[in-house]
Amino acid sequence: MTVFIGAIIVLAGVFGGYVLSHGHIAALWQPFELLIIGGAALGAFVISNPSHVAMATLKQLPSLLFQKKYTKSFYLELLSLFYQIFNIIRREGLITIESHVEQPEDSDLFSRFPLITKDQQALNFICDYLRLMVIGDMTSYELENLMDVELETHQMENLAPSHALGKVADALPGFGIVAAVLGIVITMQSLGGPPEVIGLHVAAALVGTFLGILLAYGFVAPISNALEHKAFDESKFYECMKTCILASVNGMPPQVAVEFGRKTLPSDIRPNFYELEECVKGIR
């Protein structure tokens, strides 16, 4: 929703100011300039990025239109799941969670937390490290190092679409100049014709520069930044899981282990101590 609101503000500010200055909107409609700029930008994007980054970018873009995934209720469910898991481990031993970890889709434990089980990557992360805990051959330091390596790779993959679009945003003003130069070439071909025809060609050339700059700084660069924020939100989610698991491995009681995870969360979505306690009581 914020993407739409921001786009409307950009368009209203730019074109509203232009119209109020007695400009004619029809003069800005130059579809061939858009074709030159958009085609060049798309081609450069395809050339500069491997196919999996291009596909990841296309997959991530629609997610900007939906509500934020990592909300307070999402984290309450995550921390409640960890509390339940750690409580079972504390009372009955690590071996009792093996059946839940091996078949999480059939587990009555995981089925109580639908927001988490719908996220297959998160579920795999949880089950993989619980499985390593069951094996019991790794120290907390070794487990932490392994997590850090995985999370670093995960973050790099998540940031790749943002960086790819950022490069396109940097190039768009240059493609606008390309469109403008081609427009000037056409104008030079029309020298000797009626002044109004030459004026139209010059205007079209200038619109090419305008569109390149507007698309770069009004749309593509902000979308790149939005994807970057989305990637950091997901990294924080994995950091929270990592902190909870390591706290449990280091012998912290279940309530304290999930409190460690709660403390890693940003203030705008972090549940307070009593909210988490009430949620855990409900699960209990």
Short mmCIF file of C-alpha atoms in Angstrom, two decimals:
data_model
loop_
_atom_site.label_atom_id
_atom_site.label_comp_id
_atom_site.label_asym_id
_atom_site.label_seq_id
_atom_site.Cartn_x
_atom_site.Cartn_y
_atom_site.Cartn_z
CA MET A 1 0.00 0.00 0.00
CA THR A 2 2.81 2.45 0.82
CA VAL A 3 4.23 1.87 -2.67
CA PHE A 4 0.99 3.10 -4.21
CA ILE A 5 0.79 6.07 -1.85
CA GLY A 6 4.38 7.09 -2.58
CA ALA A 7 3.88 6.73 -6.35
CA ILE A 8 0.76 8.91 -6.21
CA ILE A 9 2.63 11.58 -4.25
CA VAL A 10 5.49 11.56 -6.78
CA LEU A 11 3.16 11.80 -9.76
CA ALA A 12 0.96 14.43 -8.12
CA GLY A 13 3.94 16.56 -7.15
CA VAL A 14 5.69 16.41 -10.53
CA PHE A 15 2.76 16.57 -12.92
CA GLY A 16 0.64 18.76 -10.65
CA GLY A 17 3.39 21.36 -10.51
CA TYR A 18 3.84 21.10 -14.29
CA VAL A 19 0.13 21.65 -14.99
CA LEU A 20 -0.09 24.53 -12.49
CA SER A 21 2.80 26.14 -14.37
CA HIS A 22 0.57 26.07 -17.48
CA GLY A 23 2.26 23.04 -19.02
CA HIS A 24 0.38 20.64 -21.30
CA ILE A 25 0.30 17.01 -20.18
CA ALA A 26 -0.09 15.82 -23.78
CA ALA A 27 3.40 17.14 -24.56
CA LEU A 28 4.87 14.68 -22.03
CA TRP A 29 3.29 11.65 -23.66
CA GLN A 30 6.20 10.27 -25.69
CA PRO A 31 5.73 6.48 -25.95
CA PHE A 32 8.79 5.98 -28.17
CA GLU A 33 11.01 7.72 -25.61
CA LEU A 34 9.62 5.33 -22.98
CA LEU A 35 10.33 2.41 -25.30
CA ILE A 36 13.97 3.47 -25.71
CA ILE A 37 14.55 4.06 -21.99
CA GLY A 38 12.57 1.05 -20.74
CA GLY A 39 14.01 -1.32 -23.34
CA ALA A 40 17.58 -0.24 -22.65
CA ALA A 41 17.07 -0.53 -18.87
CA LEU A 42 15.51 -3.99 -19.19
CA GLY A 43 18.28 -5.18 -21.49
CA ALA A 44 20.97 -3.89 -19.14
CA PHE A 45 19.22 -5.61 -16.21
CA VAL A 46 19.18 -8.94 -18.07
CA ILE A 47 22.84 -8.61 -19.13
CA SER A 48 24.16 -7.68 -15.70
CA ASN A 49 22.33 -10.26 -13.55
CA PRO A 50 22.27 -14.06 -13.54
CA SER A 51 18.89 -15.65 -14.18
CA HIS A 52 18.27 -16.59 -10.54
CA VAL A 53 18.70 -12.94 -9.44
CA ALA A 54 16.33 -11.75 -12.19
CA MET A 55 13.74 -14.34 -11.12
CA ALA A 56 14.17 -13.43 -7.45
CA THR A 57 13.61 -9.76 -8.31
CA LEU A 58 10.39 -10.56 -10.17
CA LYS A 59 9.29 -12.69 -7.23
CA GLN A 60 10.02 -10.04 -4.60
CA LEU A 61 8.42 -7.07 -6.36
CA PRO A 62 4.77 -8.15 -5.79
CA SER A 63 5.50 -8.61 -2.07
CA LEU A 64 5.87 -4.83 -1.73
CA LEU A 65 2.15 -4.49 -2.45
CA PHE A 66 1.11 -6.65 0.50
CA GLN A 67 1.01 -6.01 4.22
CA LYS A 68 4.23 -6.28 6.15
CA LYS A 69 4.92 -9.93 7.00
CA TYR A 70 6.99 -9.61 10.18
CA THR A 71 4.48 -8.06 12.56
CA LYS A 72 4.17 -8.22 16.33
CA SER A 73 1.66 -11.09 16.11
CA PHE A 74 4.05 -13.02 13.85
CA TYR A 75 6.87 -12.70 16.39
CA LEU A 76 4.57 -13.60 19.27
CA GLU A 77 3.78 -16.84 17.46
CA LEU A 78 7.46 -17.51 16.75
CA LEU A 79 8.52 -16.92 20.36
CA SER A 80 5.61 -19.01 21.64
CA LEU A 81 6.69 -21.88 19.36
CA PHE A 82 10.22 -21.71 20.72
CA TYR A 83 8.93 -21.59 24.29
CA GLN A 84 6.88 -24.71 23.66
CA ILE A 85 9.83 -26.53 22.05
CA PHE A 86 12.28 -25.56 24.80
CA ASN A 87 9.78 -26.49 27.48
CA ILE A 88 9.38 -30.00 26.01
CA ILE A 89 13.18 -30.35 25.81
CA ARG A 90 13.55 -29.23 29.44
CA ARG A 91 10.87 -31.60 30.77
CA GLU A 92 11.25 -34.65 28.55
CA GLY A 93 14.69 -34.38 26.94
CA LEU A 94 15.97 -33.56 23.46
CA ILE A 95 15.08 -36.94 21.99
CA THR A 96 11.34 -36.23 22.41
CA ILE A 97 11.34 -33.52 19.74
CA GLU A 98 12.95 -35.76 17.11
CA SER A 99 9.60 -36.93 15.71
CA HIS A 100 8.37 -33.32 15.45
CA VAL A 101 11.55 -32.23 13.67
CA GLU A 102 11.60 -35.10 11.19
CA GLN A 103 7.96 -34.64 10.14
CA PRO A 104 6.99 -31.05 11.00
CA GLU A 105 4.03 -31.06 8.59
CA ASP A 106 2.46 -33.91 10.61
CA SER A 107 3.46 -32.57 14.03
CA ASP A 108 0.73 -31.50 16.42
CA LEU A 109 3.30 -29.12 17.97
CA PHE A 110 4.04 -27.17 14.78
CA SER A 111 0.42 -27.26 13.62
CA ARG A 112 -0.51 -24.86 16.45
CA PHE A 113 1.60 -22.15 14.81
CA PRO A 114 0.31 -21.72 11.22
CA LEU A 115 2.12 -18.44 10.50
CA ILE A 116 5.47 -20.14 11.05
CA THR A 117 4.67 -23.43 9.33
CA LYS A 118 3.57 -21.57 6.17
CA ASP A 119 7.11 -20.17 5.87
CA GLN A 120 8.98 -23.21 4.55
CA GLN A 121 12.43 -21.60 4.77
CA ALA A 122 11.92 -20.64 8.41
CA LEU A 123 10.55 -24.08 9.24
CA ASN A 124 13.58 -25.72 7.61
CA PHE A 125 15.92 -23.43 9.58
CA ILE A 126 14.27 -24.34 12.89
CA CYS A 127 14.17 -28.07 12.18
CA ASP A 128 17.75 -28.21 10.87
CA TYR A 129 19.22 -26.71 14.03
CA LEU A 130 16.94 -28.63 16.38
CA ARG A 131 18.13 -31.75 14.56
CA LEU A 132 21.74 -30.74 15.23
CA MET A 133 20.85 -30.20 18.88
CA VAL A 134 19.42 -33.71 19.04
CA ILE A 135 22.62 -35.14 17.54
CA GLY A 136 24.48 -33.33 20.32
CA ASP A 137 27.96 -33.34 18.82
CA MET A 138 28.32 -29.54 18.41
CA THR A 139 29.20 -26.88 20.96
CA SER A 140 27.25 -23.62 21.07
CA TYR A 141 30.22 -21.83 19.45
CA GLU A 142 30.30 -24.26 16.54
CA LEU A 143 26.55 -23.98 16.15
CA GLU A 144 26.75 -20.19 16.19
CA ASN A 145 29.49 -20.15 13.55
CA LEU A 146 27.43 -22.41 11.31
CA MET A 147 24.38 -20.17 11.76
CA ASP A 148 26.40 -17.07 10.94
CA VAL A 149 27.64 -18.60 7.69
CA GLU A 150 24.11 -19.60 6.66
CA LEU A 151 22.58 -16.25 7.61
CA GLU A 152 25.28 -14.34 5.74
CA THR A 153 24.52 -16.33 2.58
CA HIS A 154 20.80 -15.87 3.11
CA GLN A 155 21.18 -12.11 3.49
CA MET A 156 23.35 -11.84 0.36
CA GLU A 157 20.68 -13.68 -1.64
CA ASN A 158 17.93 -11.46 -0.26
CA LEU A 159 19.83 -8.25 -1.01
CA ALA A 160 20.72 -9.24 -4.59
CA PRO A 161 17.40 -8.02 -6.12
CA SER A 162 17.71 -4.69 -4.31
CA HIS A 163 21.26 -4.17 -5.54
CA ALA A 164 20.25 -5.18 -9.09
CA LEU A 165 17.47 -2.58 -9.19
CA GLY A 166 19.78 0.00 -7.63
CA LYS A 167 22.18 -0.44 -10.57
CA VAL A 168 19.28 0.05 -13.00
CA ALA A 169 18.28 3.23 -11.18
CA ASP A 170 21.84 4.54 -11.53
CA ALA A 171 21.75 3.85 -15.28
CA LEU A 172 18.32 5.29 -16.07
CA PRO A 173 19.40 8.97 -16.29
CA GLY A 174 22.04 7.89 -18.81
CA PHE A 175 19.41 6.05 -20.86
CA GLY A 176 17.31 9.22 -20.70
CA ILE A 177 20.23 11.09 -22.27
CA VAL A 178 20.46 8.38 -24.97
CA ALA A 179 16.78 8.94 -25.79
CA ALA A 180 17.35 12.71 -25.81
CA VAL A 181 20.33 12.43 -28.18
CA LEU A 182 18.31 10.29 -30.57
CA GLY A 183 15.57 12.90 -30.38
CA ILE A 184 18.09 15.62 -31.30
CA VAL A 185 19.22 13.52 -34.27
CA ILE A 186 15.63 13.42 -35.48
CA THR A 187 15.38 17.17 -34.89
CA MET A 188 18.46 17.81 -37.02
CA GLN A 189 16.87 15.81 -39.81
CA SER A 190 13.91 18.17 -39.68
CA LEU A 191 15.89 21.40 -40.00
CA GLY A 192 14.39 23.60 -42.66
CA GLY A 193 10.88 22.40 -41.83
CA PRO A 194 8.14 24.37 -40.05
CA PRO A 195 9.22 25.80 -36.65
CA GLU A 196 6.34 24.02 -34.87
CA VAL A 197 7.58 20.62 -36.12
CA ILE A 198 11.14 21.33 -34.96
CA GLY A 199 9.74 22.48 -31.61
CA LEU A 200 7.84 19.20 -31.18
CA HIS A 201 10.97 17.17 -31.87
CA VAL A 202 13.04 19.21 -29.40
CA ALA A 203 10.32 18.84 -26.77
CA ALA A 204 10.25 15.05 -27.30
CA ALA A 205 14.03 14.90 -26.89
CA LEU A 206 13.90 16.84 -23.63
CA VAL A 207 11.11 14.57 -22.36
CA GLY A 208 13.50 11.63 -22.76
CA THR A 209 15.92 13.17 -20.27
CA PHE A 210 13.03 14.03 -17.96
CA LEU A 211 11.62 10.48 -18.02
CA GLY A 212 15.02 8.88 -17.35
CA ILE A 213 15.59 11.01 -14.27
CA LEU A 214 11.99 10.67 -13.01
CA LEU A 215 11.96 6.88 -13.37
CA ALA A 216 15.37 6.60 -11.67
CA TYR A 217 14.82 8.76 -8.61
CA GLY A 218 11.03 8.69 -8.35
CA PHE A 219 10.37 4.98 -8.76
CA VAL A 220 13.20 2.48 -9.36
CA ALA A 221 15.60 3.73 -6.65
CA PRO A 222 12.83 3.91 -3.99
CA ILE A 223 11.66 0.40 -4.93
CA SER A 224 15.27 -0.79 -4.58
CA ASN A 225 15.42 0.76 -1.10
CA ALA A 226 12.09 -0.84 -0.16
CA LEU A 227 13.41 -4.27 -1.16
CA GLU A 228 16.52 -3.61 0.91
CA HIS A 229 14.41 -2.84 3.99
CA LYS A 230 12.40 -6.00 3.35
CA ALA A 231 15.63 -8.03 3.22
CA PHE A 232 16.81 -6.53 6.53
CA ASP A 233 13.44 -7.34 8.14
CA GLU A 234 13.88 -10.97 7.13
CA SER A 235 17.47 -10.98 8.42
CA LYS A 236 16.22 -9.72 11.79
CA PHE A 237 13.69 -12.56 11.84
CA TYR A 238 16.44 -15.15 11.37
CA GLU A 239 18.62 -13.39 13.94
CA CYS A 240 15.79 -13.72 16.46
CA MET A 241 15.55 -17.46 15.80
CA LYS A 242 19.31 -17.83 16.08
CA THR A 243 19.39 -16.01 19.43
CA CYS A 244 16.60 -18.15 20.90
CA ILE A 245 18.22 -21.43 19.83
CA LEU A 246 21.68 -20.47 21.12
CA ALA A 247 20.23 -19.32 24.45
CA SER A 248 18.57 -22.72 24.86
CA VAL A 249 21.77 -24.56 23.88
CA ASN A 250 23.63 -22.54 26.52
CA GLY A 251 21.22 -23.83 29.19
CA MET A 252 18.82 -20.92 29.59
CA PRO A 253 15.30 -21.73 30.86
CA PRO A 254 12.57 -21.54 28.16
CA GLN A 255 11.18 -18.20 29.37
CA VAL A 256 14.65 -16.64 29.42
CA ALA A 257 15.62 -18.12 26.03
CA VAL A 258 12.62 -16.52 24.29
CA GLU A 259 13.30 -13.29 26.16
CA PHE A 260 16.75 -13.24 24.55
CA GLY A 261 15.04 -13.48 21.16
CA ARG A 262 12.51 -10.77 22.04
CA LYS A 263 15.30 -8.35 22.85
CA THR A 264 16.72 -8.61 19.31
CA LEU A 265 13.53 -7.20 17.74
CA PRO A 266 13.05 -3.58 16.56
CA SER A 267 11.03 -1.45 18.97
CA ASP A 268 8.10 -0.90 16.59
CA ILE A 269 7.23 -4.62 16.43
CA ARG A 270 8.74 -5.91 19.66
CA PRO A 271 6.09 -7.30 22.05
CA ASN A 272 6.63 -6.21 25.60
CA PHE A 273 7.41 -8.67 28.38
CA TYR A 274 3.81 -8.97 29.55
CA GLU A 275 2.40 -9.48 26.04
CA LEU A 276 4.82 -12.35 25.51
CA GLU A 277 4.06 -13.79 28.93
CA GLU A 278 0.31 -13.71 28.26
CA CYS A 279 0.79 -15.40 24.90
CA VAL A 280 2.99 -18.09 26.42
CA LYS A 281 0.44 -18.66 29.18
CA GLY A 282 -2.23 -19.18 26.54
CA ILE A 283 -0.08 -21.74 24.75
CA ARG A 284 0.80 -23.41 28.02
#
